[in-house]
XYZ file of C-alpha atoms in Angstrom:
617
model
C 0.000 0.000 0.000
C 1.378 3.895 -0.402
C 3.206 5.902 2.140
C 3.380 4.347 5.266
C 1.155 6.632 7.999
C 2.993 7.475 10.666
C 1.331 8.549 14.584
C 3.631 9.668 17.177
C 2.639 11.476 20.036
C 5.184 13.016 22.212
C 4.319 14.388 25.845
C 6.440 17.130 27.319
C 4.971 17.044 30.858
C 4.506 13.828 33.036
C 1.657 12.017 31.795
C -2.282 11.958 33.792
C -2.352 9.038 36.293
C -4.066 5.831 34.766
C -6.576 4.379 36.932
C -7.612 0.946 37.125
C -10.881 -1.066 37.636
C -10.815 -5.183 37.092
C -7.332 -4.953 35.222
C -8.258 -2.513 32.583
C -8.105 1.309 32.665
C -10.888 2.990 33.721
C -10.561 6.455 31.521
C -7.566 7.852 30.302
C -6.552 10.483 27.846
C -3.572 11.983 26.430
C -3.888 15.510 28.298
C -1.716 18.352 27.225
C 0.413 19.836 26.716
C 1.656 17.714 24.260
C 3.238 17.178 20.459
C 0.861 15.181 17.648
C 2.258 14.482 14.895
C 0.095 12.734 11.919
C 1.469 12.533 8.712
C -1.550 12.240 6.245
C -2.231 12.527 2.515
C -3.462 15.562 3.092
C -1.000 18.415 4.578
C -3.670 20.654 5.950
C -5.189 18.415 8.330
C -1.515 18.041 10.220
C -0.362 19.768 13.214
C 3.266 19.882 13.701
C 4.034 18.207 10.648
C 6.996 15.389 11.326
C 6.923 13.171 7.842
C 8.590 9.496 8.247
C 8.899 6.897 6.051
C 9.167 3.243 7.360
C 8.979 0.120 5.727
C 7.362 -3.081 7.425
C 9.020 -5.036 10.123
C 8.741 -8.843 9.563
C 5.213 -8.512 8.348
C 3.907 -11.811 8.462
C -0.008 -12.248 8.597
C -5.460 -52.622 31.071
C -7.397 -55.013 31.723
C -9.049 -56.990 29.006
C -11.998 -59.019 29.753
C -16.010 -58.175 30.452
C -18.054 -60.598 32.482
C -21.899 -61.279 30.859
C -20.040 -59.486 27.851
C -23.308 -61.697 26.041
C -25.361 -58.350 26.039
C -26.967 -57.548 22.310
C -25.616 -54.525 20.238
C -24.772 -53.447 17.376
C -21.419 -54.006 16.308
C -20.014 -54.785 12.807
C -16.884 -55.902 12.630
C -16.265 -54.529 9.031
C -13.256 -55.161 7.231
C -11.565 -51.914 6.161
C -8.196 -50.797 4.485
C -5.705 -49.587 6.836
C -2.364 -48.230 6.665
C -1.148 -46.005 3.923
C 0.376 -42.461 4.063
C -2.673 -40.276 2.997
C -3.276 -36.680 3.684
C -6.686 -37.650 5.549
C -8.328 -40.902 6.999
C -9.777 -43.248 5.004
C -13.570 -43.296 5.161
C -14.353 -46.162 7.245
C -17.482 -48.120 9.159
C -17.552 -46.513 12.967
C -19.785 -48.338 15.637
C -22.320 -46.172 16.801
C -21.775 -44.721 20.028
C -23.347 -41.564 22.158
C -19.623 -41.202 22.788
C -18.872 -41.260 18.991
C -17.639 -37.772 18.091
C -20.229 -35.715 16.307
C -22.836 -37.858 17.700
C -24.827 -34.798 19.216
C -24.638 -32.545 16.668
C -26.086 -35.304 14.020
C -28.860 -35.635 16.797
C -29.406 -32.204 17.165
C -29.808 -31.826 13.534
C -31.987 -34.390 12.935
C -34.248 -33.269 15.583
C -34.298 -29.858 14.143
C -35.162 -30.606 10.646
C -38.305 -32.940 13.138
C -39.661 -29.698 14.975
C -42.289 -28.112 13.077
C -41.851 -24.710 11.849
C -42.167 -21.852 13.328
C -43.112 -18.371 13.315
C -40.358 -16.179 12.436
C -41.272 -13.668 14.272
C -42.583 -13.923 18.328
C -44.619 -10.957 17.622
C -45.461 -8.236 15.844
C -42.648 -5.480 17.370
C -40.041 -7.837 16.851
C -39.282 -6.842 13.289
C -39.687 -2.939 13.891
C -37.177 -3.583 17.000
C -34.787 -5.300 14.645
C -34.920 -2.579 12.025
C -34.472 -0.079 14.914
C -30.854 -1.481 15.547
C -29.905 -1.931 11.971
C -30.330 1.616 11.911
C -28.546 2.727 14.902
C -25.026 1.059 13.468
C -22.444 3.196 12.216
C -21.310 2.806 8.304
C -17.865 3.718 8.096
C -16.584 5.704 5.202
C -14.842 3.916 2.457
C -12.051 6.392 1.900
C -9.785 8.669 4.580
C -11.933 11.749 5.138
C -10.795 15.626 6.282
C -11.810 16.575 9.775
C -14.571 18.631 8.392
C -16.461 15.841 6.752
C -15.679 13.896 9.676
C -17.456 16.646 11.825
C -20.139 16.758 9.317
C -20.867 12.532 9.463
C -20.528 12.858 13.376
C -23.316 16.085 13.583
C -25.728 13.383 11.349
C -25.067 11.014 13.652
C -26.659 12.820 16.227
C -23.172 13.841 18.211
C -23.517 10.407 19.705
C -20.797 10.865 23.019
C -18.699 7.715 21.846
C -18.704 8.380 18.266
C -15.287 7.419 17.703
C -15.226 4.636 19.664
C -17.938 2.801 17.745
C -16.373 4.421 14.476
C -13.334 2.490 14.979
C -15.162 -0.348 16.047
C -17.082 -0.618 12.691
C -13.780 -0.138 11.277
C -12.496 -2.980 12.479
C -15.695 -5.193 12.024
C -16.378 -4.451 9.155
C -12.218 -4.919 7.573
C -11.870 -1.308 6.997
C -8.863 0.447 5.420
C -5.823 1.598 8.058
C -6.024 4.767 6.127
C -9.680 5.449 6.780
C -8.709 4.907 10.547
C -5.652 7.625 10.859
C -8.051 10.249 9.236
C -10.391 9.252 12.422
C -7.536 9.709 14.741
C -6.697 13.095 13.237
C -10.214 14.231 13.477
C -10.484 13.459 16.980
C -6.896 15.002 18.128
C -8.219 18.301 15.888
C -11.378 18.264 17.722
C -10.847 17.409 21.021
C -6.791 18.037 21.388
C -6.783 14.184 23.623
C -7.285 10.628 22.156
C -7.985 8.603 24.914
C -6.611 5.037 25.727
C -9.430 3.711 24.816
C -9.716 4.667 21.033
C -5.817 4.250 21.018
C -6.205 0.487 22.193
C -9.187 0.069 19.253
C -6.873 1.245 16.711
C -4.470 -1.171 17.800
C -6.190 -4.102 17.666
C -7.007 -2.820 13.956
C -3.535 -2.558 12.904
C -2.850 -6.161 14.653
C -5.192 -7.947 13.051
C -4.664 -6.284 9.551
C -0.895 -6.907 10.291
C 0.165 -3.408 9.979
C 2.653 -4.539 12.702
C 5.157 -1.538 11.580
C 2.166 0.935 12.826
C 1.908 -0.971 15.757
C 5.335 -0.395 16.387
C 4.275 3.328 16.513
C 1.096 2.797 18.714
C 3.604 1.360 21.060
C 5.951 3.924 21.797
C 3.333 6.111 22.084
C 1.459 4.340 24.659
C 4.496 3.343 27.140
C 5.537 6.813 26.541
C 2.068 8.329 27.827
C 0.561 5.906 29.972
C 2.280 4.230 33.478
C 1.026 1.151 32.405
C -0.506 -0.771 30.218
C -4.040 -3.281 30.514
C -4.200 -6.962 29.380
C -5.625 -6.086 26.583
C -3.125 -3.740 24.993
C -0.015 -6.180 26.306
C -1.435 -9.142 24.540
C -2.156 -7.025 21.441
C 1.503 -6.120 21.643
C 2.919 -9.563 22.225
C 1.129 -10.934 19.138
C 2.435 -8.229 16.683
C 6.467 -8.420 18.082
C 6.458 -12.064 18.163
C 5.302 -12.301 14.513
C 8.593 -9.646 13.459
C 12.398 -9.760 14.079
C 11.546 -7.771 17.074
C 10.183 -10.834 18.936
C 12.624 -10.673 21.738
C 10.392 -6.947 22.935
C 7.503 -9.680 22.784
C 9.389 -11.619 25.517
C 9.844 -8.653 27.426
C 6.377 -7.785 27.425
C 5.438 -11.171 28.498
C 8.075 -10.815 31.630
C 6.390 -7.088 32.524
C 2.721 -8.945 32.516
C 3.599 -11.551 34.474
C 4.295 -8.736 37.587
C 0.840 -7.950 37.532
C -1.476 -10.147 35.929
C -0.942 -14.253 34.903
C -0.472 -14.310 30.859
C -2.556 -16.592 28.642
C -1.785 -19.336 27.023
C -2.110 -16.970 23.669
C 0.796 -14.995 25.303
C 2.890 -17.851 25.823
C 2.201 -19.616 22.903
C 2.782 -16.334 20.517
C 6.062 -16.082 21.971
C 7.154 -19.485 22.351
C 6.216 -19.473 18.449
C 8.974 -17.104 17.902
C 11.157 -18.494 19.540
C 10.942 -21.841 17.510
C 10.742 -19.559 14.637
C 14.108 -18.128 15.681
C 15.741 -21.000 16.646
C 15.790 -20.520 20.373
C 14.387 -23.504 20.942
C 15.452 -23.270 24.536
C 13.782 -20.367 25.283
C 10.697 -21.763 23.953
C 10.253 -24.453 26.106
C 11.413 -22.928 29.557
C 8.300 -20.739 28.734
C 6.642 -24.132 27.674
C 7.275 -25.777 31.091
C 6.256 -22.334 33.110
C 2.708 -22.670 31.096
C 2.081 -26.292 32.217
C 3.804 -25.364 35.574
C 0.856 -22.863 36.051
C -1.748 -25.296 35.310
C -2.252 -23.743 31.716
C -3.467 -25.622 28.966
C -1.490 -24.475 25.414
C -3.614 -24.281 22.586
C -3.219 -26.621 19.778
C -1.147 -23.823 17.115
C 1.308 -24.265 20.145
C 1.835 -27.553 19.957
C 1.952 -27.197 16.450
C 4.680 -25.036 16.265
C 6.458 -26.920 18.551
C 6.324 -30.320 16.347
C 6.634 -28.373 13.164
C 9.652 -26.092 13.298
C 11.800 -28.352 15.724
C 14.719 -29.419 14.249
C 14.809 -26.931 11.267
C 16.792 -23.774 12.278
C 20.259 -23.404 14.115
C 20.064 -21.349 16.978
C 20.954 -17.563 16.918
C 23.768 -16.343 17.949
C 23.671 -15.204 21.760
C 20.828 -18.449 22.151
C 21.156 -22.161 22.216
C 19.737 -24.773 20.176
C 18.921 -28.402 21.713
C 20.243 -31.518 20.536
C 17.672 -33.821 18.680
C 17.394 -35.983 21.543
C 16.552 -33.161 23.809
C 14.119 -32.470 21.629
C 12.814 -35.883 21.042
C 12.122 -36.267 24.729
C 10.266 -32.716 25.122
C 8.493 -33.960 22.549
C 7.200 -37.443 23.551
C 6.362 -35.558 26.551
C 3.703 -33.643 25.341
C 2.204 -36.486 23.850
C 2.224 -38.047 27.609
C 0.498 -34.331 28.600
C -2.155 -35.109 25.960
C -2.622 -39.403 27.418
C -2.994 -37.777 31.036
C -4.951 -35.048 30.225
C -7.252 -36.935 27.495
C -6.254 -34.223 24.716
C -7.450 -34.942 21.520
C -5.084 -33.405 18.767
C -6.639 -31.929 16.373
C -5.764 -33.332 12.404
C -3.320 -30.662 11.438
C -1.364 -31.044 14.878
C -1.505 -34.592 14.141
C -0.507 -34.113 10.810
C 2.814 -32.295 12.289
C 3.517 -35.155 14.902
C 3.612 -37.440 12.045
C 5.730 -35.747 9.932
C 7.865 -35.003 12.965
C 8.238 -38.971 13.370
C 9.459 -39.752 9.846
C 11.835 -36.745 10.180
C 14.103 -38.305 12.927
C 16.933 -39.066 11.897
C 18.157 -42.390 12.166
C 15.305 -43.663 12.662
C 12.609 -45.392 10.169
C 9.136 -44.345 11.462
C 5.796 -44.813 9.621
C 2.809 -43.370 10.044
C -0.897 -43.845 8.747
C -4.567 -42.663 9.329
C -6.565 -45.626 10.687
C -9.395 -46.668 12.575
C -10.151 -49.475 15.202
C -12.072 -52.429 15.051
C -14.896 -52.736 17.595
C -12.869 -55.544 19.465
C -10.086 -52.890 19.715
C -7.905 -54.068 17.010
C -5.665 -50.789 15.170
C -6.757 -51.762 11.558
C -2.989 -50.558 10.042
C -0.694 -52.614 12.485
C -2.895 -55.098 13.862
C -1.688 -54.310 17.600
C -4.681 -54.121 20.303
C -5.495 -51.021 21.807
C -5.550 -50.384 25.678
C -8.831 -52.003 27.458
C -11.507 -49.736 28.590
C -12.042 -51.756 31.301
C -10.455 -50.451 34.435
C -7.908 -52.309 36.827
C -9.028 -53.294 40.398
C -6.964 -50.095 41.624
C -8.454 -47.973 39.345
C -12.066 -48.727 39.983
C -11.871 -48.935 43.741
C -10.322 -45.913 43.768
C -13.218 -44.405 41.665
C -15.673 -46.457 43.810
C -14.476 -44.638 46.353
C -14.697 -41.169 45.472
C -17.949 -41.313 43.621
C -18.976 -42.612 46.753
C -17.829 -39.520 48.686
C -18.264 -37.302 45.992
C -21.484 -37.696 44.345
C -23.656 -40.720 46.691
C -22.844 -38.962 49.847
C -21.875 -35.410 48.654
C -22.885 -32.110 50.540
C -26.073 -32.046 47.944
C -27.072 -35.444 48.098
C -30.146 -34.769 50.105
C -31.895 -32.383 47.997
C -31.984 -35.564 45.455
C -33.358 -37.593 48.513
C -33.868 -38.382 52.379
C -31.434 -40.001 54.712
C -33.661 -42.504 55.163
C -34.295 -43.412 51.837
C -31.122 -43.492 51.242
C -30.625 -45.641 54.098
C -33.048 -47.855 52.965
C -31.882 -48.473 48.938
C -28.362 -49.391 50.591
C -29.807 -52.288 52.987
C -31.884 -53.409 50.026
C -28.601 -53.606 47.723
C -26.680 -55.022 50.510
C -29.661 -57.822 50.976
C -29.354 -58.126 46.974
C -27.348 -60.757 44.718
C -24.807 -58.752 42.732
C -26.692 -57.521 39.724
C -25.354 -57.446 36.173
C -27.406 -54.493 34.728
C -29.322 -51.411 36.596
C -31.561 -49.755 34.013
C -32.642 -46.191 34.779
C -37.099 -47.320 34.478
C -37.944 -43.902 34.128
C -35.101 -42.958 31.366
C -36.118 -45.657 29.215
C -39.482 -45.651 29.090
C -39.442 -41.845 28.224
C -37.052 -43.000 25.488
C -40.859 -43.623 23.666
C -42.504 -40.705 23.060
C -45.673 -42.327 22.841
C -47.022 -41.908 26.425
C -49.154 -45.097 25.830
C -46.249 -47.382 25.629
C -44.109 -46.119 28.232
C -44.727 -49.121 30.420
C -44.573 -51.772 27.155
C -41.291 -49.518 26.303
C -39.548 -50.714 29.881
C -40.791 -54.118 30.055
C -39.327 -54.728 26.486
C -35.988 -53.780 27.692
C -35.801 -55.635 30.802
C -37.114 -58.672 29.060
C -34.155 -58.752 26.973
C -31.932 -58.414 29.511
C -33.546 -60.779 31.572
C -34.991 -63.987 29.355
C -32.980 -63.727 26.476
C -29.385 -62.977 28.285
C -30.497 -64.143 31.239
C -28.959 -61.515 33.560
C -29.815 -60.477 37.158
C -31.386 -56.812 36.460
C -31.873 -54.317 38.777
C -34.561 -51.446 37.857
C -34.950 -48.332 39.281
C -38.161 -46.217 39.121
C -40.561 -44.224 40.892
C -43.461 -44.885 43.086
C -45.976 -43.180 41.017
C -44.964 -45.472 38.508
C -46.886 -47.864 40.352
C -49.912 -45.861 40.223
C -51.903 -47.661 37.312
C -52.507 -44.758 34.223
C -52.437 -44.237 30.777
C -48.574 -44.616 30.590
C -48.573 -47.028 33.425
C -50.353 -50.257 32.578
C -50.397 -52.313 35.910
C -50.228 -55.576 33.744
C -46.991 -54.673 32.424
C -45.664 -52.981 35.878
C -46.554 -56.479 37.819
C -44.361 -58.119 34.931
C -41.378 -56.160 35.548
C -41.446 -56.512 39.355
C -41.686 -60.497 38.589
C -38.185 -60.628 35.943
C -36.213 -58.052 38.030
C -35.608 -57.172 41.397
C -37.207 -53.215 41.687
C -36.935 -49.958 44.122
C -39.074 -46.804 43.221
C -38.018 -44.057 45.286
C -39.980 -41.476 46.156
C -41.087 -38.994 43.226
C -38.705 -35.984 44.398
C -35.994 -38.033 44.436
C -33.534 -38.174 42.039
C -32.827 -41.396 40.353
C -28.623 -40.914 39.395
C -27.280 -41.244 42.981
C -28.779 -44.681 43.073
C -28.418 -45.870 39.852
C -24.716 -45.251 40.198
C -24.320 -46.513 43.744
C -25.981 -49.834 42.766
C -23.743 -50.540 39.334
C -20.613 -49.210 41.268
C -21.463 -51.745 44.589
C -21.939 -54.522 42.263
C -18.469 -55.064 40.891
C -16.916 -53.808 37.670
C -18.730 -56.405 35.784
C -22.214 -54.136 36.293
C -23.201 -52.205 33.939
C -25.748 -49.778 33.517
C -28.862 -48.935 30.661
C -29.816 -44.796 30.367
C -29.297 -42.220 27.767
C -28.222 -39.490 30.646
C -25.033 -38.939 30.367
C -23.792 -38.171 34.141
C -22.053 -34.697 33.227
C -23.381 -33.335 36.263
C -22.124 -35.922 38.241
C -18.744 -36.115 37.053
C -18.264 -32.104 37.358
C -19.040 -33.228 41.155
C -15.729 -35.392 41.126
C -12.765 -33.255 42.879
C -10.050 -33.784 40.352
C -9.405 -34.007 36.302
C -7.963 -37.657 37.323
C -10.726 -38.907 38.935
C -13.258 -37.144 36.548
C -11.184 -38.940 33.903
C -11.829 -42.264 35.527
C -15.515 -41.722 35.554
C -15.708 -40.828 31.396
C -13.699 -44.106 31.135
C -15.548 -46.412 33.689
C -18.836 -44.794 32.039
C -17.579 -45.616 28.414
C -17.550 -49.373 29.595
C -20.316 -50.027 30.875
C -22.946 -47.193 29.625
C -26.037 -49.481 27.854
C -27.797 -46.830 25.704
C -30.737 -48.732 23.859
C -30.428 -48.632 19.938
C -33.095 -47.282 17.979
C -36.771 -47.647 18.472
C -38.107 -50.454 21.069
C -41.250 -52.152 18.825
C -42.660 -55.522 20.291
C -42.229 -58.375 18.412
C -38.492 -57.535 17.807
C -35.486 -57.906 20.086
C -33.808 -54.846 21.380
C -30.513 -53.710 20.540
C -28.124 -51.570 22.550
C -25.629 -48.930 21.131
C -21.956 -50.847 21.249
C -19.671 -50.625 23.951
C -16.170 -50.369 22.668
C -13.699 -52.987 24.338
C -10.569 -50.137 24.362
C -9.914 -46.677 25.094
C -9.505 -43.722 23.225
C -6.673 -42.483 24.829
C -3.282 -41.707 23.332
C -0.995 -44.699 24.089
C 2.290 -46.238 23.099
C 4.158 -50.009 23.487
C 7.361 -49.843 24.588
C 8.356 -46.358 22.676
C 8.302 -48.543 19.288
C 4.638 -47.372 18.532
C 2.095 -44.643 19.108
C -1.759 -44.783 18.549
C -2.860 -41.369 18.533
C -6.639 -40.417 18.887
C -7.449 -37.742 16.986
C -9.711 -34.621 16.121
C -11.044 -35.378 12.646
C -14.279 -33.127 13.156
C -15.306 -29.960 14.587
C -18.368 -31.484 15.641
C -17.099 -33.449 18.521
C -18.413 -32.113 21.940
C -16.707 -32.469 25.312
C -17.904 -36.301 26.582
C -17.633 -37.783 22.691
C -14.036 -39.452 22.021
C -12.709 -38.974 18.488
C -12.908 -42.122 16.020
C -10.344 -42.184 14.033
C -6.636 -42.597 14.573
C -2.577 -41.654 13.924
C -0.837 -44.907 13.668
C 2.921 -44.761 14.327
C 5.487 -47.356 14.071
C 9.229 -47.468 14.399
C 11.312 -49.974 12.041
C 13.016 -52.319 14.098
């Protein structure tokens, strides 16, 4: 673009005290006396006239094994090719699952193209209210404009009080041109002899994201020079420009003079630690890689990124130090551990990176491919089996133990229920054989829409369980259940009671506490039928371990029922995988990455498909 616009702003006297409220400043302006200089197009609208010319800076925009594993579902083995070096996964067969990533947006989207339509409008106003705001938003100019047309757009505006605030907003919205912008700023130091930190800090994050990063260098100097300090905001604007030039090192230096009064982001780290890699400094980049997981940070993926794309391909600078490709090999298997122990899902360009960084080692012959896993756990590229989902005895007594504590007898568990009924369900468990399945009664039966066949809908279920698997069942309800009504047939309620062992609790109570407490007390063989999927419960769990545990326990040994429950046809449950989705390795010689193929996945689905890498031997 043309001559590079230039704002300085020079003050002669000790700057206006900047006050604070929740990190940010509160007001503060530029108060004279003081120097502007704007070097514009148009000579007439300068004051003090200083012309510069500057050229961009770096401008860069288990345990294996399931008792009664007989239970009916759907899995399909299919037979699938594996293995290959392809830029994406091959399209493959995947088991359905709740837990299947993109499960619930699929759901949501079939039950939105269901619902019937709508009015677009909830009443009459609603369109003159809309129409109202349309109005009210600012349309910035499309070329730089003199102070007096400025003047003139701001007097048809109605003088609004924060007229160049919103200005520069829609600027920025809306992609305007830097040039446009200046003219603003000239307008308002004409007009008003003060631009405040607040328009100054709008303008910034313009040039940032434009990548005008030599102006930001400007906007810079100008702010440390007027202002004692500067707000989160402003600092991580300023990071993110520097680290992207050859003037990253200032970026470091900002990060140092943040940390002294507020704790950086993992955007702050991660720009810098970007440059750093960039620059070859690999050192410095991950001593402010262990600091971010040292203060329980999580880096974002483009960190991680980085950090498996550029390693290995730049010698340090001078006055830094590079690290040796063993170093670097062992940082780097070390964030994959961070992502096993954490249950990070990379997303597919990260993974992309970690398996080119794997077939870049040199001296060593490693292979990657995009895979899948058979239902019985089996990586369809290498053949190896995948980690059980089933827990060890350690691990599930010491989740038995703090669901227990956590969630059965929390500080809330009496607004689900009494003491006494509580009391009670745990002497009739105790008096109880060991039970293979709980089913939720009331869960499944509303799984049928039809009110009529709520009753049919439960009995259905339990019958499979119970005469064609021949499992001990355990089925929770509530008492009005037992009231004989239109949902409620009293025929198919007496048939229930006579194939499983029942409790109905009473109809405030909540039926999760018990439903857990039962499958948990009955031994890691139990499992458990309902379409709720406990993420209540699990935020009640003290730890990211422990909560861990509980996606994992409930991944192997959640029954969700499969379709539509019709009489006359056996019902089918939703498949339980027999391994985890977990990133994993065999004695360093092979990886099995799960990873992010979709941005549909939500927070309790696992991804399905997988990075499969394996060193020559």
């Amino acid at each position: 673009m043309g001559s590079t616009f230039i704002l300085k702003v020079r003050t002669s006297l000790k700057s206006s005290q900047l006050f604070f409220q929740h990190g940010r400043p509160a007001f503060s302006t530029l108060q004279p006396p003081w120097v502007l200089s704007v070097c514009s197009r148009e000579p007439s609208l300068t004051l003090g006239v200083r012309r510069t010319h500057r050229s961009s800076s770096g401008q860069t925009k288990g345990q294996g094994g399931v008792r009664n594993s007989t239970i009916r579902s759907g899995e399909e083995d299919g037979t699938v090719n594996g293995g290959g070096d392809k830029r994406s996964a091959p399209r493959q067969r995947i088991h359905k699952s709740v837990f299947a990533a993109g499960t619930a947006k699929r759901t949501a989207d079939i039950l939105r193209r269901r619902a019937p339509l709508v009015c677009e409008y909830k009443d009459e106003e609603e369109p003159e209210r809309r129409s109202d705001r349309g109005a009210g938003r600012l349309q910035p100019p499309e070329r730089p404009l003199p102070s007096n047309e400025w003047k003139k757009l701001k007097e048809s505006q109605g003088n609004p009080p924060r007229f160049e605030i919103q200005m520069m907003t829609a600027l920025f919205t809306s992609g305007g041109e830097l040039d446009v912008a200046k003219s603003l700023l000239t307008f308002v130091a004409t007009e008003t002899g003060t631009l405040s930190y607040e328009l100054l800090l709008r303008y910034l994050t313009l040039c940032v994201s434009s990548g005008h990063d030599a102006e930001v260098f400007d906007v810079y100097d100008i702010m440390r020079g007027s202002f004692p300090s500067l707000d989160t905001g402003a600092s991580s604007l300023f990071i993110k420009a520097f680290s992207r030039t050859a003037r990253w090192r200032e970026a470091l230096n900002i990060l140092q003079e943040l940390k002294k009064t507020f704790s950086p982001s993992p955007r702050n780290y991660g720009d810098v630690i970007a440059a750093a890699m960039q620059h070859g400094d690999t050192s410095t980049a991950w001593a402010l890689y262990d600091e971010l997981i040292d203060n329980g940070l999580s880096p974002h993926q483009e960190t991680w990124e980085t950090l498996f794309k550029v390693a290995g391909k730049k010698e340090g600078e001078e006055g830094t130090s590079a690290m040796s490709q063993a170093e670097q090999q062992e940082r780097h298997l070390g964030i994959l551990l961070h992502m096993r122990n954490n249950q990070i899902y990379p997303q597919q360009s990260l993974a992309s990176s970690i398996k080119s960084w794997f077939e870049s080692l040199t001296g060593q012959e490693w292979t990657g491919s995009w895979t899948t896993a058979t239902p019985k756990g089996v990586c369809r590229s290498c053949g190896s089996e995948l980690e059980s989902i089933q827990l060890t005895a350690e691990e599930y007594q010491q989740l038995k133990d703090r669901v227990m504590t956590d969630i059965i007898e929390g500080q809330d568990v009496f607004t689900k229920t009494t003491p006494e009924e509580l009391q009670r369900f745990k002497l009739f468990v105790k008096r109880k054989p060991a039970f293979d399945v709980v089913v939720d009664g009331l869960n499944v039966a509303n799984s049928n829409k039809d009110k009529s066949k709520q009753s049919e809908t439960l009995l259905l279920v339990v019958s499979e369980l119970v005469d064609h698997q021949g499992l001990t069942v355990l089925v929770l309800g509530r008492k009005h259940m037992l009231r004989p009504s239109r949902s409620w047939d009293r025929n198919n309620m007496n048939l229930i009671q006579q194939k499983a062992h029942c409790f109905f609790t009473d109809n405030i109570s909540e039926d999760d506490p018990f439903l857990l407490y039962a499958t948990l007390h009955s031994g890691n063989h139990c499992r458990f039928v309902s379409r709720d999927l406990m993420r209540d419960h699990k935020a009640c769990l003290p730890d990211g371990a422990t909560k861990r545990l509980f996606f994992k326990w409930q991944r192997g040994h959640q029954l969700v029922v499969d379709g539509h429950v019709t009489a006359g046809r056996r019902v089918r449950f939703q498949s339980i995988p027999s391994y985890d989705t977990i990133v994993q390795t065999s004695g360093g010689n092979s990886w099995h990455i799960p990873y992010d193929e979709t941005e549909d996945r939500s927070t309790y689905e696992v991804p399905q498909h997988w990075l499969c890498l394996n060193k020559k031997l």
